[in-house]
Amino acid sequence: MRKLIYYVATTLDGFIAAEDGTFDGFVFEGDHMQALTEEYPETLPVQFREMVGITDAPNRHFDTVLMGRNTYQVPGGLPSPYAHLRQYVISSTITGTPDDVEVISTNPLEKVRELKQEDGADIWLCGGGRLAAELLPEIDGLLLKLHPVVFGAGIGLFDGKVDTSRFQLTDVRRFDSGVAFMTYAKS
C-alpha cells in the first residue's frame, strides 16, 4: 500500500511559512540543495527543474502530490507546478485549473484513502499546515527539512487542532548548510 508522506521545510520553531505565506527565510544555498536535486527531483517545481537541467529526472519516491490552496497559489507560482506528478489541490474555492491539476473540494481524507489503495509510488503531502492537520490520521511518515532559522510566527507545521500522534525518528542527515533532514515513521 502506498504511503502519505508529509515532506516539507520547517523552521526550528515549527513554521512552514511566514504569516504572509512566504518562505524567503529558508536556506536555499548549500550542500543540502544537491541532496534535494539528486534524491528528490520530483519535489522540485518544473521551473526549478528546467533551471538546473533535470527535466527528465525520474520520480524516485513520489508519483502524486497533494497541496492546499495557499501552497498551490503561492505568489509567482505556476499553474501546473509539478507536471511530472499527478497533482491534486484541496480547495473549495479554486476553479479553472489546468487539466493536469485536479481540485478536490470535499472530503480530502476519503480521497487520500482511495489514493493509498492504488498501485504506485508514495504520495507527497506538499503543504500546507491546515491540510496537514486535517490529513494527520492518514500521514504515514514525515520528512522534515529542518532549517536553522526562527520565524517567530507563521503557518505551523500542523496548523489546527489535532489529536496527539506519535512518530518515531528513523533517520537524520546533517548538512554543512545547517539544514538537517529528519525522517519519521508513524509509531
Coordinates of C-alpha atoms in Angstrom, one line a residue:
M1 CA 0.0 0.0 0.0
R2 CA 1.2 3.5 -0.8
K3 CA 2.1 5.9 2.0
L4 CA 1.3 9.5 2.5
I5 CA 4.5 11.3 3.4
Y6 CA 4.5 14.9 4.6
Y7 CA 7.7 16.2 3.0
V8 CA 8.2 19.9 3.9
A9 CA 10.6 22.5 5.0
T10 CA 10.2 23.8 8.5
T11 CA 11.9 26.3 10.8
L12 CA 13.4 25.5 14.2
D13 CA 10.2 26.9 15.8
G14 CA 7.9 24.7 13.6
F15 CA 6.7 27.1 10.8
I16 CA 6.5 26.1 7.2
A17 CA 6.0 29.7 6.0
A18 CA 5.8 33.2 7.3
E19 CA 2.5 34.7 8.3
D20 CA 2.0 36.1 4.8
G21 CA 2.7 32.6 3.3
T22 CA 6.2 33.4 2.0
F23 CA 9.2 31.3 2.8
D24 CA 12.1 33.6 1.9
G25 CA 13.8 32.9 5.2
F26 CA 14.7 29.3 4.4
V27 CA 18.2 28.4 3.3
F28 CA 18.3 27.9 -0.5
E29 CA 22.0 27.6 -0.9
G30 CA 24.3 24.9 0.4
D31 CA 25.1 21.2 0.2
H32 CA 21.5 20.2 1.1
M33 CA 20.3 21.5 -2.2
Q34 CA 22.4 19.0 -4.1
A35 CA 20.9 16.2 -2.0
L36 CA 17.4 17.5 -2.8
T37 CA 18.1 17.7 -6.5
E38 CA 19.6 14.2 -6.6
E39 CA 17.4 12.3 -4.2
Y40 CA 14.0 14.1 -4.5
P41 CA 14.0 15.5 -8.0
E42 CA 10.2 15.1 -8.3
T43 CA 9.7 17.5 -5.4
L44 CA 11.2 20.4 -7.4
P45 CA 8.8 22.5 -9.4
V46 CA 9.0 22.4 -13.2
Q47 CA 10.6 25.9 -13.3
F48 CA 13.5 24.9 -11.0
R49 CA 14.0 21.5 -12.7
E50 CA 14.4 23.4 -16.0
M51 CA 16.8 25.8 -14.4
V52 CA 19.1 23.1 -13.1
G53 CA 18.8 20.8 -16.2
I54 CA 16.9 17.9 -14.7
T55 CA 13.7 18.0 -16.6
D56 CA 13.9 14.3 -17.4
A57 CA 14.9 13.1 -13.9
P58 CA 12.8 10.1 -12.8
N59 CA 10.4 10.3 -9.9
R60 CA 12.3 8.4 -7.2
H61 CA 9.8 8.5 -4.3
F62 CA 6.5 10.0 -5.3
D63 CA 4.2 9.9 -8.3
T64 CA 1.4 12.0 -6.7
V65 CA 1.3 15.4 -4.9
L66 CA -1.4 16.9 -2.6
M67 CA -1.3 20.6 -1.8
G68 CA -3.6 23.1 -0.2
R69 CA -4.9 26.2 -2.0
N70 CA -2.3 28.5 -0.4
T71 CA 0.6 26.2 -1.4
Y72 CA -0.8 25.9 -4.9
Q73 CA -1.3 29.6 -5.3
V74 CA 2.0 30.7 -3.8
P75 CA 3.0 34.1 -5.3
G76 CA 4.9 33.6 -8.5
G77 CA 3.7 30.0 -8.7
L78 CA 3.0 28.1 -11.8
P79 CA -0.5 26.8 -12.9
S80 CA 1.0 23.3 -13.1
P81 CA 4.0 23.3 -10.7
Y82 CA 4.6 19.6 -10.7
A83 CA 3.5 18.5 -14.2
H84 CA 5.7 15.4 -13.8
L85 CA 3.4 14.2 -11.0
R86 CA -0.4 13.6 -10.6
Q87 CA -1.4 16.9 -8.9
Y88 CA -4.3 17.4 -6.5
V89 CA -5.2 20.7 -4.9
I90 CA -7.6 20.6 -1.9
S91 CA -9.8 23.6 -2.1
S92 CA -13.5 24.6 -2.0
T93 CA -12.8 27.9 -3.9
I94 CA -10.4 27.2 -6.7
T95 CA -11.7 26.9 -10.3
G96 CA -10.1 27.0 -13.7
T97 CA -7.0 24.9 -13.1
P98 CA -5.1 23.2 -15.9
D99 CA -6.3 19.7 -17.0
D100 CA -3.4 18.1 -15.1
V101 CA -4.3 19.7 -11.8
E102 CA -7.4 18.1 -10.2
V103 CA -9.3 20.0 -7.5
I104 CA -10.7 18.1 -4.5
S105 CA -13.4 20.2 -3.0
T106 CA -14.8 17.8 -0.4
N107 CA -13.5 15.2 2.0
P108 CA -9.8 15.0 1.4
L109 CA -9.4 12.2 3.9
E110 CA -11.6 10.0 1.7
K111 CA -9.6 10.9 -1.4
V112 CA -6.3 10.1 0.4
R113 CA -7.6 6.7 1.4
E114 CA -8.6 6.0 -2.2
L115 CA -5.1 7.1 -3.5
K116 CA -3.4 4.9 -0.9
Q117 CA -5.2 1.8 -2.2
E118 CA -3.9 2.4 -5.8
D119 CA -0.7 0.9 -7.1
G120 CA 2.3 3.3 -7.5
A121 CA 4.8 5.2 -5.6
D122 CA 4.2 7.2 -2.4
I123 CA 2.0 10.3 -2.1
W124 CA 3.7 13.6 -1.3
L125 CA 1.8 16.0 1.0
C126 CA 3.4 19.2 -0.1
G127 CA 1.6 21.6 2.2
G128 CA 0.0 23.5 3.9
G129 CA -0.3 23.4 7.6
R130 CA -4.1 23.3 7.8
L131 CA -4.3 20.5 5.3
A132 CA -1.6 18.5 7.2
A133 CA -3.6 18.9 10.4
E134 CA -6.7 17.6 8.6
L135 CA -4.9 14.7 7.0
L136 CA -2.8 13.7 10.1
P137 CA -4.8 10.5 10.6
E138 CA -3.5 9.3 7.2
I139 CA 0.0 10.6 7.3
D140 CA 2.4 7.6 7.4
G141 CA 5.7 9.5 7.6
L142 CA 7.3 12.8 7.9
L143 CA 10.4 14.1 6.0
L144 CA 11.2 17.4 7.6
K145 CA 13.8 19.6 6.1
L146 CA 14.7 21.4 9.3
H147 CA 16.2 24.8 8.6
P148 CA 18.4 26.7 11.1
V149 CA 16.1 29.7 11.2
V150 CA 13.4 31.0 13.5
F151 CA 10.4 32.9 12.1
G152 CA 8.7 33.6 15.5
A153 CA 5.2 33.4 13.9
G154 CA 3.7 32.0 10.7
I155 CA 2.0 28.9 9.3
G156 CA 2.5 26.0 11.6
L157 CA 3.7 22.6 10.5
F158 CA 0.3 21.3 11.7
D159 CA -1.9 24.4 11.7
G160 CA -5.0 23.5 13.6
K161 CA -6.4 21.3 16.3
V162 CA -5.1 17.7 16.0
D163 CA -5.2 14.6 18.1
T164 CA -1.9 13.5 19.6
S165 CA 0.1 11.4 17.2
R166 CA 3.4 9.8 17.8
F167 CA 6.2 9.4 15.2
Q168 CA 9.5 7.6 15.5
L169 CA 12.7 9.2 14.3
T170 CA 14.2 6.8 11.7
D171 CA 16.9 8.9 10.1
V172 CA 18.8 12.1 10.4
R173 CA 21.1 13.7 7.8
R174 CA 23.0 16.8 8.7
F175 CA 24.4 19.2 6.1
D176 CA 27.2 21.9 6.3
S177 CA 24.5 24.4 5.4
G178 CA 22.9 23.9 8.8
V179 CA 19.9 22.1 7.3
A180 CA 19.0 18.6 8.6
F181 CA 16.7 16.1 7.0
M182 CA 14.7 14.4 9.8
T183 CA 12.8 11.3 8.8
Y184 CA 10.0 9.9 11.0
A185 CA 7.6 7.0 10.7
K186 CA 4.2 6.9 12.3
S187 CA 4.5 4.8 15.5

